[in-house]
PDB file of C-alpha atoms in Angstrom:
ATOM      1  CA  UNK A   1      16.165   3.505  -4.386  1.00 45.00           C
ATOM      2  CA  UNK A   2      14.252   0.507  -4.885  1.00 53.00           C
ATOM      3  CA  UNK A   3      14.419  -1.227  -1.487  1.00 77.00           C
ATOM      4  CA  UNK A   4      11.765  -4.604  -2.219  1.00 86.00           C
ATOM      5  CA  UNK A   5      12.421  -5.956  -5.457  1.00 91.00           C
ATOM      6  CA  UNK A   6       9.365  -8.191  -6.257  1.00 94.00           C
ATOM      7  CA  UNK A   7       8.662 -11.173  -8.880  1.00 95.00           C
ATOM      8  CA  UNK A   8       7.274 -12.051 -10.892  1.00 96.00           C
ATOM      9  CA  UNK A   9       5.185  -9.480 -12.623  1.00 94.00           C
ATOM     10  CA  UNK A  10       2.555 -11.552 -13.803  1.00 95.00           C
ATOM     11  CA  UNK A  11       1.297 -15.000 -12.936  1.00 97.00           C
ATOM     12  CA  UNK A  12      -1.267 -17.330 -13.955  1.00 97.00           C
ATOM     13  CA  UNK A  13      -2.496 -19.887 -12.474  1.00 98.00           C
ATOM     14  CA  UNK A  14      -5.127 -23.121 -12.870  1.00 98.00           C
ATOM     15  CA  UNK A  15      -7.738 -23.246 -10.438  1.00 97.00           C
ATOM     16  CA  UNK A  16      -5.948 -25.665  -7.568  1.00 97.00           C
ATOM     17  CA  UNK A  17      -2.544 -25.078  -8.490  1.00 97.00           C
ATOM     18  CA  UNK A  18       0.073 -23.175  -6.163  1.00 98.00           C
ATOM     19  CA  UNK A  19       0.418 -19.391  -6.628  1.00 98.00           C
ATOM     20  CA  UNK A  20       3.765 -18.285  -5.635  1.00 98.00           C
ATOM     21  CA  UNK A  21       5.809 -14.846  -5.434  1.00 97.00           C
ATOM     22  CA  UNK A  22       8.951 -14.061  -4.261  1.00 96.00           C
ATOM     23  CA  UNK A  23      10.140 -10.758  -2.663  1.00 95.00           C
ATOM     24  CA  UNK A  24      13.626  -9.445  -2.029  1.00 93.00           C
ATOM     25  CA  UNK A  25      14.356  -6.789   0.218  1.00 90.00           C
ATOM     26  CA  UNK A  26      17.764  -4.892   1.057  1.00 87.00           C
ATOM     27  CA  UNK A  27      17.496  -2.517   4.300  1.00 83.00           C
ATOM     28  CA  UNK A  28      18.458  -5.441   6.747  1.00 84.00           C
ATOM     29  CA  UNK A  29      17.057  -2.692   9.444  1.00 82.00           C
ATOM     30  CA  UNK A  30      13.523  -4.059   7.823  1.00 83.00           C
ATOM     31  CA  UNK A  31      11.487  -5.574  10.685  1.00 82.00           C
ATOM     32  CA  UNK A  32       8.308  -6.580   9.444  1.00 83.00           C
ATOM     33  CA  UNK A  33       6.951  -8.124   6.170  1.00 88.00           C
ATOM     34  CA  UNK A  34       3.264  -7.648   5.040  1.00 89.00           C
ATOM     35  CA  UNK A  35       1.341  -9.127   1.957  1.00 93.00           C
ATOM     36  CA  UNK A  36      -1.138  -7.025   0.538  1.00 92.00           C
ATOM     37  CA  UNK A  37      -4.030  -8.351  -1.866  1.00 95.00           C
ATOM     38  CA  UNK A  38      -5.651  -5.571  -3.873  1.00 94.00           C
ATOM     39  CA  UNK A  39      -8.878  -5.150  -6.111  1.00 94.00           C
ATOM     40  CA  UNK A  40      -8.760  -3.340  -9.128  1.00 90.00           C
ATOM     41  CA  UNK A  41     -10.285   0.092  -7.892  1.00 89.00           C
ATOM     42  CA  UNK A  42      -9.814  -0.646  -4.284  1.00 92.00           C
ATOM     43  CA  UNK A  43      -7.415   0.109  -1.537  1.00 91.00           C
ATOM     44  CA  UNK A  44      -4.757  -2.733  -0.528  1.00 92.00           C
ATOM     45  CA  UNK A  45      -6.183  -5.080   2.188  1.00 91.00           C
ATOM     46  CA  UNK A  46      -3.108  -6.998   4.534  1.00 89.00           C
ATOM     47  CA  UNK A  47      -3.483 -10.743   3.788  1.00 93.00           C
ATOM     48  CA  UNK A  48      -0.470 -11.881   5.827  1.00 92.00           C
ATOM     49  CA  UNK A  49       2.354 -10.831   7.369  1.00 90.00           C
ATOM     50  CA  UNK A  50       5.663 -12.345   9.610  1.00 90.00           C
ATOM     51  CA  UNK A  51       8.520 -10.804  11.154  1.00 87.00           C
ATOM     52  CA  UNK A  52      12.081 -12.031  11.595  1.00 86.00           C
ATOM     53  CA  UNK A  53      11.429 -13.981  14.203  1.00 89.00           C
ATOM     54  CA  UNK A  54       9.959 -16.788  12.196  1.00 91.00           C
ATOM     55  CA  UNK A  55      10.763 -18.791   9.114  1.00 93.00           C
ATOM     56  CA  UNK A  56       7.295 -19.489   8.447  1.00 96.00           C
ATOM     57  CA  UNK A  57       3.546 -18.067   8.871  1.00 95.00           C
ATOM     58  CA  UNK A  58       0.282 -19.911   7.688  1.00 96.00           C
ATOM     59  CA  UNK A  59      -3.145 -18.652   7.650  1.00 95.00           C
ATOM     60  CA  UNK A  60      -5.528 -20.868   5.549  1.00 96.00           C
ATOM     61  CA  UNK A  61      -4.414 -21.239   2.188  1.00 97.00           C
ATOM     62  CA  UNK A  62      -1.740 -18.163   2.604  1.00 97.00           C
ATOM     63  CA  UNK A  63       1.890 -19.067   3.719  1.00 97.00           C
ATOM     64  CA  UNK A  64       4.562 -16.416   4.172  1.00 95.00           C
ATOM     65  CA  UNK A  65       8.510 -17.744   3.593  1.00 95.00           C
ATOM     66  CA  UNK A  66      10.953 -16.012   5.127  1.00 94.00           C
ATOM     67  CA  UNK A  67      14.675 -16.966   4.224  1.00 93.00           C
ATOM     68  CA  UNK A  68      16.482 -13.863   6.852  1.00 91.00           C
ATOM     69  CA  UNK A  69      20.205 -14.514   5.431  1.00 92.00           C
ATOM     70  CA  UNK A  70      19.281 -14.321   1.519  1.00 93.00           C
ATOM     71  CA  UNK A  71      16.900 -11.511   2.292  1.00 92.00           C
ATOM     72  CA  UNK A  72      13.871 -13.207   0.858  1.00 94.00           C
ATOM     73  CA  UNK A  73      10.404 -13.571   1.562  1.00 94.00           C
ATOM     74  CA  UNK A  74       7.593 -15.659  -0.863  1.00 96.00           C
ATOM     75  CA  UNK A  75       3.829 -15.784  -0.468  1.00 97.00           C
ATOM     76  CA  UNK A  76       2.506 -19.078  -1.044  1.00 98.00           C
ATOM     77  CA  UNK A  77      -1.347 -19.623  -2.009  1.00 98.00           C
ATOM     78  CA  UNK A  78      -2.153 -23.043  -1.952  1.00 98.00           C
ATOM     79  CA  UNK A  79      -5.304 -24.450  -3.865  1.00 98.00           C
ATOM     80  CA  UNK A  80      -5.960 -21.715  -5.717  1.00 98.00           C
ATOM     81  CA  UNK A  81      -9.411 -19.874  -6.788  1.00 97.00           C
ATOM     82  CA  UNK A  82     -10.528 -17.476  -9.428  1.00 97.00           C
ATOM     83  CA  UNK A  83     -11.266 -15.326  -6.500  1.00 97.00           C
ATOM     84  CA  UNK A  84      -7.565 -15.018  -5.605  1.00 97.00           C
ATOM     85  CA  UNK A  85      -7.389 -13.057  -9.028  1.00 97.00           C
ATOM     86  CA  UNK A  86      -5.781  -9.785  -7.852  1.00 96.00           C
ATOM     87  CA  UNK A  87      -2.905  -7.624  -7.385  1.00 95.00           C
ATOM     88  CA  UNK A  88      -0.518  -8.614  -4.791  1.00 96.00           C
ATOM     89  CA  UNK A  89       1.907  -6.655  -3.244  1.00 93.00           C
ATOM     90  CA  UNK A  90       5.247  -7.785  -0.572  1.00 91.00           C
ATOM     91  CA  UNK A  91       5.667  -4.770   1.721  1.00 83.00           C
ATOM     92  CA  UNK A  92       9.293  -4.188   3.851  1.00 80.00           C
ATOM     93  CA  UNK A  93       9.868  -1.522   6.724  1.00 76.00           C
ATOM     94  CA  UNK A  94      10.475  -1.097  10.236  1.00 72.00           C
ATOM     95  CA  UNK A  95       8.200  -1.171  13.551  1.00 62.00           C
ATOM     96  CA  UNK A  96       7.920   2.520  13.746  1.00 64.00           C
ATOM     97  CA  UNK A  97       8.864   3.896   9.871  1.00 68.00           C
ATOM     98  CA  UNK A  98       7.260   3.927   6.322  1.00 72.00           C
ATOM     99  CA  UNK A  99       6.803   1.114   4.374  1.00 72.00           C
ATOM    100  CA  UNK A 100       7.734  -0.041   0.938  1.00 76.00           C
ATOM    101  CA  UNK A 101       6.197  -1.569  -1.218  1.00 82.00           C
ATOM    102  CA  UNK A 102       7.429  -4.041  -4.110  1.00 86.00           C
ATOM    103  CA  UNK A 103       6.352  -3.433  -8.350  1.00 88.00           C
ATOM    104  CA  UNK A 104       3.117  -5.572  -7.366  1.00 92.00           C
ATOM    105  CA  UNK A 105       2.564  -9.250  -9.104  1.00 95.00           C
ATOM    106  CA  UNK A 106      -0.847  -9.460 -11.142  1.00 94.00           C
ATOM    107  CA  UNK A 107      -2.340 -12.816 -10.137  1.00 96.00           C
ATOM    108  CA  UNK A 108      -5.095 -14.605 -12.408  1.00 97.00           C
ATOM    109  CA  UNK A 109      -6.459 -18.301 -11.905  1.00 97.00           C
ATOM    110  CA  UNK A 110      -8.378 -19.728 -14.404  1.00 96.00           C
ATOM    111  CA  UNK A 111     -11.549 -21.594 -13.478  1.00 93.00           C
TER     112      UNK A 111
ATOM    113  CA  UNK B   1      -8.786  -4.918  11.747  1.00 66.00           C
ATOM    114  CA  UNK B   2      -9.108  -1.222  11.982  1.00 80.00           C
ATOM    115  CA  UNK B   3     -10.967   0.936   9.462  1.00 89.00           C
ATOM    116  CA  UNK B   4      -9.815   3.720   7.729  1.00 93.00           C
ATOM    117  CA  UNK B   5     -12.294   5.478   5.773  1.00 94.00           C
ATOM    118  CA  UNK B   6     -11.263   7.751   2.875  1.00 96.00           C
ATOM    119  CA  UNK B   7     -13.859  10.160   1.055  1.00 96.00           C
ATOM    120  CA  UNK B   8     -14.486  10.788  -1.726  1.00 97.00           C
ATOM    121  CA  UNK B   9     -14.093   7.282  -3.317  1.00 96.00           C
ATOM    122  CA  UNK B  10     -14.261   9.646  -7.345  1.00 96.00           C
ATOM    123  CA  UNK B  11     -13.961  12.730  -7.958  1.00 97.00           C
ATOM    124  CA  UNK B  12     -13.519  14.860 -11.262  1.00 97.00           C
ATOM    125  CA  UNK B  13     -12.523  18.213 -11.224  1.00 96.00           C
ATOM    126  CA  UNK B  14     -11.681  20.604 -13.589  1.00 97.00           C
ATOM    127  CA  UNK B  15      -8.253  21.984 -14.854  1.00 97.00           C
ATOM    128  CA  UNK B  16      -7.012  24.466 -12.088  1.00 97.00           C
ATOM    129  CA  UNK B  17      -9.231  24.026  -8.972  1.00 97.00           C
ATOM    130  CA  UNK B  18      -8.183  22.266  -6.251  1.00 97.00           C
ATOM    131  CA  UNK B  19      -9.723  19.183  -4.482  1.00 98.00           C
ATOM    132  CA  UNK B  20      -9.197  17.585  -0.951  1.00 98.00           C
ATOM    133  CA  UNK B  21      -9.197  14.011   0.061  1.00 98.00           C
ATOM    134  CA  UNK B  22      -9.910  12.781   3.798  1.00 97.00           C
ATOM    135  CA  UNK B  23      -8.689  10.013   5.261  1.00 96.00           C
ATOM    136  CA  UNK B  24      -9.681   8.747   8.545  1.00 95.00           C
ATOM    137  CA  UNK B  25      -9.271   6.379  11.328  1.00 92.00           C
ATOM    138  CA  UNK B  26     -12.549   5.339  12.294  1.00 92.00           C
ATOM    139  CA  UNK B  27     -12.012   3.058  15.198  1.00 87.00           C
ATOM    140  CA  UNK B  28      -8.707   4.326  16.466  1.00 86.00           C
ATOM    141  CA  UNK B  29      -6.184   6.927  16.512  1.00 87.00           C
ATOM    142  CA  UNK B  30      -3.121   7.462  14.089  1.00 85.00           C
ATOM    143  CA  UNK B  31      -0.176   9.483  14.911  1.00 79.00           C
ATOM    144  CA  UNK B  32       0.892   8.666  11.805  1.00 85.00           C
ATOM    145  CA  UNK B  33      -0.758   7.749   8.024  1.00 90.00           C
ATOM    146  CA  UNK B  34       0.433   7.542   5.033  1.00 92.00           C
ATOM    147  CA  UNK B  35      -0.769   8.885   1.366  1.00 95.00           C
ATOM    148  CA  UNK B  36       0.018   6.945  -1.668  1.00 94.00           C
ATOM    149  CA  UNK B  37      -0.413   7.786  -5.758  1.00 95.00           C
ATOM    150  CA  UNK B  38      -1.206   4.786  -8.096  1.00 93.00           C
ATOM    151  CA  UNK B  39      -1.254   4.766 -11.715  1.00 90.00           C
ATOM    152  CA  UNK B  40      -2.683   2.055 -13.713  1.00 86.00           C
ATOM    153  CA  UNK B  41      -1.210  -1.397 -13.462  1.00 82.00           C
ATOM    154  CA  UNK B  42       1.196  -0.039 -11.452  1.00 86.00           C
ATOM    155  CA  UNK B  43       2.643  -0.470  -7.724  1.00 86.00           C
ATOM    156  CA  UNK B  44       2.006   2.571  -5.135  1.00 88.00           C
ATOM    157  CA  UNK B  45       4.144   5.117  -4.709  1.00 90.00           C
ATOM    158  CA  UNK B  46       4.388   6.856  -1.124  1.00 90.00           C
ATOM    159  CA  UNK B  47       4.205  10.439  -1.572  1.00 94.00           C
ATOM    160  CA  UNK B  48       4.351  11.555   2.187  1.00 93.00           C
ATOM    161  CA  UNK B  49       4.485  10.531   5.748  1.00 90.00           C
ATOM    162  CA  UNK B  50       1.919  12.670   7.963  1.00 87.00           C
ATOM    163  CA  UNK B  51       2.190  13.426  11.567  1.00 82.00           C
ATOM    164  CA  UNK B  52      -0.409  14.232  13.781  1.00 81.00           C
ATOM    165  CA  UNK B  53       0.364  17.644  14.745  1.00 81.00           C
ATOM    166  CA  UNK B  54       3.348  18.313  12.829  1.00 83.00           C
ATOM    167  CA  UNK B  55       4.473  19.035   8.899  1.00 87.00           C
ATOM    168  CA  UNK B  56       4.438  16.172   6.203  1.00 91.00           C
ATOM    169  CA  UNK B  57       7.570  14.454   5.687  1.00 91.00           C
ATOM    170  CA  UNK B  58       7.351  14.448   1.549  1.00 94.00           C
ATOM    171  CA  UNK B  59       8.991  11.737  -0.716  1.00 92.00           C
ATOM    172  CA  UNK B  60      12.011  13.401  -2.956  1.00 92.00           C
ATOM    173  CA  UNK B  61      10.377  14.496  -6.291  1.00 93.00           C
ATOM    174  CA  UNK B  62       6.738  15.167  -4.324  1.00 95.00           C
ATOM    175  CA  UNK B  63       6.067  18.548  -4.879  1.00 94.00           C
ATOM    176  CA  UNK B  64       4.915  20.108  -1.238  1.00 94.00           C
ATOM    177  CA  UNK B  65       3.082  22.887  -2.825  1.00 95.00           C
ATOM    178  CA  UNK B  66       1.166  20.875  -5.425  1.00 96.00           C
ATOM    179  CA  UNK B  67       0.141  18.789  -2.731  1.00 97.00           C
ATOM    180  CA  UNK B  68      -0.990  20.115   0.716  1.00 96.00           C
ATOM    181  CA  UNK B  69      -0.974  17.538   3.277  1.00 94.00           C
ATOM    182  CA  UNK B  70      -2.565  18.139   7.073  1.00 91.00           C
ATOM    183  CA  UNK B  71      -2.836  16.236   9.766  1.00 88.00           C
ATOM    184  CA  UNK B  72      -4.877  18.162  12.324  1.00 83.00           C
ATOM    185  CA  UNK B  73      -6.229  15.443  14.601  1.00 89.00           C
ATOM    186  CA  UNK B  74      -5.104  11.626  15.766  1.00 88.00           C
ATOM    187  CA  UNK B  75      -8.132  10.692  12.697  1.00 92.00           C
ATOM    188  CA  UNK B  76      -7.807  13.029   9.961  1.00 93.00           C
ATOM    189  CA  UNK B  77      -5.727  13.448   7.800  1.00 93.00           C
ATOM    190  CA  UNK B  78      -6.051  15.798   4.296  1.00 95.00           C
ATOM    191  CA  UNK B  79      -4.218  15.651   0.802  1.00 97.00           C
ATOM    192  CA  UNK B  80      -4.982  18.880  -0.755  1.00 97.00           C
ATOM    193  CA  UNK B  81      -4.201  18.392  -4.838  1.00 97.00           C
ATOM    194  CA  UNK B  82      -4.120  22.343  -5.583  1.00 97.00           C
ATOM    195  CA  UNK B  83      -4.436  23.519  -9.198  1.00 97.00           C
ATOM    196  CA  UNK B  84      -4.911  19.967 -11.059  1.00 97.00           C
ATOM    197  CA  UNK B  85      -3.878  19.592 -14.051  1.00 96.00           C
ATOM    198  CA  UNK B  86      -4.758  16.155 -15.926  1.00 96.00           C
ATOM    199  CA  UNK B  87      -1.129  14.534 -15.178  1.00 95.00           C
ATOM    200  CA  UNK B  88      -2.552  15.041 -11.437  1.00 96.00           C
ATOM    201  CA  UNK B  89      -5.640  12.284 -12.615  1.00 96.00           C
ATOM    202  CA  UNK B  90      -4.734   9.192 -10.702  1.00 96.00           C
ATOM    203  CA  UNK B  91      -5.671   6.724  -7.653  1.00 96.00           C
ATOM    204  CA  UNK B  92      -4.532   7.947  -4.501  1.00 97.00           C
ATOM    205  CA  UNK B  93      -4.667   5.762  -1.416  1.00 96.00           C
ATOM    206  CA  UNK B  94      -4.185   6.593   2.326  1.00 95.00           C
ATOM    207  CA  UNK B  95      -3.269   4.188   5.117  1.00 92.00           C
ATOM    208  CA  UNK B  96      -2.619   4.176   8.738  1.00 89.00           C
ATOM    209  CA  UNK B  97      -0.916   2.045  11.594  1.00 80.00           C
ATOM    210  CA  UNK B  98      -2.526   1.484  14.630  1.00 70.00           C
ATOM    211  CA  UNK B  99       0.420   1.863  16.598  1.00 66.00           C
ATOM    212  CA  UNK B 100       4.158   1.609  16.699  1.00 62.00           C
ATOM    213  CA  UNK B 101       5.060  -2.128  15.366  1.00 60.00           C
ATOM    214  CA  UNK B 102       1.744  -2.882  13.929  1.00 66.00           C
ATOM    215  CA  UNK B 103       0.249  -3.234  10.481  1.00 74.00           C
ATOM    216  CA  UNK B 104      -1.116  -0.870   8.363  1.00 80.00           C
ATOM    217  CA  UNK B 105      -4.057  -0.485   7.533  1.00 87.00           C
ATOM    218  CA  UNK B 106      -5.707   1.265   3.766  1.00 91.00           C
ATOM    219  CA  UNK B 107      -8.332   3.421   2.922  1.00 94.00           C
ATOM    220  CA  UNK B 108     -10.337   2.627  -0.192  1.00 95.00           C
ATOM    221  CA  UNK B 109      -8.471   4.722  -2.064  1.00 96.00           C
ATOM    222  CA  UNK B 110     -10.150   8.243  -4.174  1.00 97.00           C
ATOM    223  CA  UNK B 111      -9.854   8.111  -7.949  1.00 96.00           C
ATOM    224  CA  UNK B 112      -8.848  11.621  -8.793  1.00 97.00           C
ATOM    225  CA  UNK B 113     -10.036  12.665 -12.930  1.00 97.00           C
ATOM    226  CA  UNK B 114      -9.066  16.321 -13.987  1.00 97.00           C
ATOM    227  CA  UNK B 115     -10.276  17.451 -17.354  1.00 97.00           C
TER     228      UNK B 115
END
């Protein structure tokens, strides 16, 4: 059962422009909501990550959305750089369980 | 954040032996990690939950005999790939929380090739 449905697949980006990916999760039990960035060839480092609690979460250029009632969370990257070129994963679990990840979103900015 | 460390980062083996990944918690203790597969382009897919202490709790369609999983101490924890065959060849990833209610946290991952 595919409990984070994540979008888009692919994106790409112009150096500067907003990146943006959307996640959509189903177990309402889910209690926590990570990012991950990841590397080709490398394990997946957290970027960001908000609970329930809050609508909203900035750190830098990364903001996390998080719409409760529809079920949705987005990662926003503002102003964004060729270095931001990477795999990015939404996450959804509990406090004390396993966690799920989404299909992943491939993420390239052009210079 | 905390560090896990996972070893080897590569390994190739040969049809039919068997190879073992570590994974562990540098700077702290995990009751619990994680082990992940991940093929090209392709999300990760949890394979097992591993308890300090206690047996794997293994994803449906993970066979528990294929792969070994043991978690003898609160910073080690062991996937055990026995008798590879090439369809085995792919990245697998470990992670660990910290704690109840806190992040987790990812090994480097070990890129498995058997010819």
């Amino acid at each position: 059962q595919q409990q984070v449905k994540q979008s888009p697949q692919s994106l790409i980006v112009q150096k500067g422009g907003i990146s943006i990916i959307n996640c959509a999760y189903e177990n309402t039990a889910f209690d926590y909501f990570p990012w991950y960035q990841q590397f080709p060839g490398k394990g997946p480092a957290l970027l960001i990550a908000i609970r329930p609690d809050v609508s909203e979460k900035k750190e830098g250029r990364f903001t996390i959305s998080f719409n409760k009632s529809a079920k949705q969370f987005s990662l926003h990257i503002m102003d964004s750089q060729p270095g931001d070129s990477a795999t990015y994963f939404c996450h959804g679990g509990t406090s004390y369980g396993k966690l799920t990840f989404g299909q992943g979103t491939i993420l390239t900015v052009h210079p | 954040g905390a560090v896990v460390s996972q070893h080897p980062s590569w390994v190739i083996c040969k049809s039919g032996t068997s190879v073992k990944i570590e994974c562990r918690s540098l700077d702290f203790q995990a009751t619990t990690m994680f082990w992940y597969r991940q093929f090209p382009k392709q999300s990760l897919m949890l394979m097992a939950t591993s308890n300090e202490g206690s047996k794997a709790t293994y994803e449906q369609g993970v066979e528990k005999d294929k792969f070994l999983i043991n978690h003898a101490s609160l910073t080690l924890s062991t996937l055990t790939v026995t008798s590879a065959h090439p369809e085995d060849s792919s990245f697998y990833i470990c992670s660990a929380r910290v704690g109840v209610g806190t992040e987790a946290f990812f090994g480097q991952g070990t890129r498995l090739t058997v010819v």
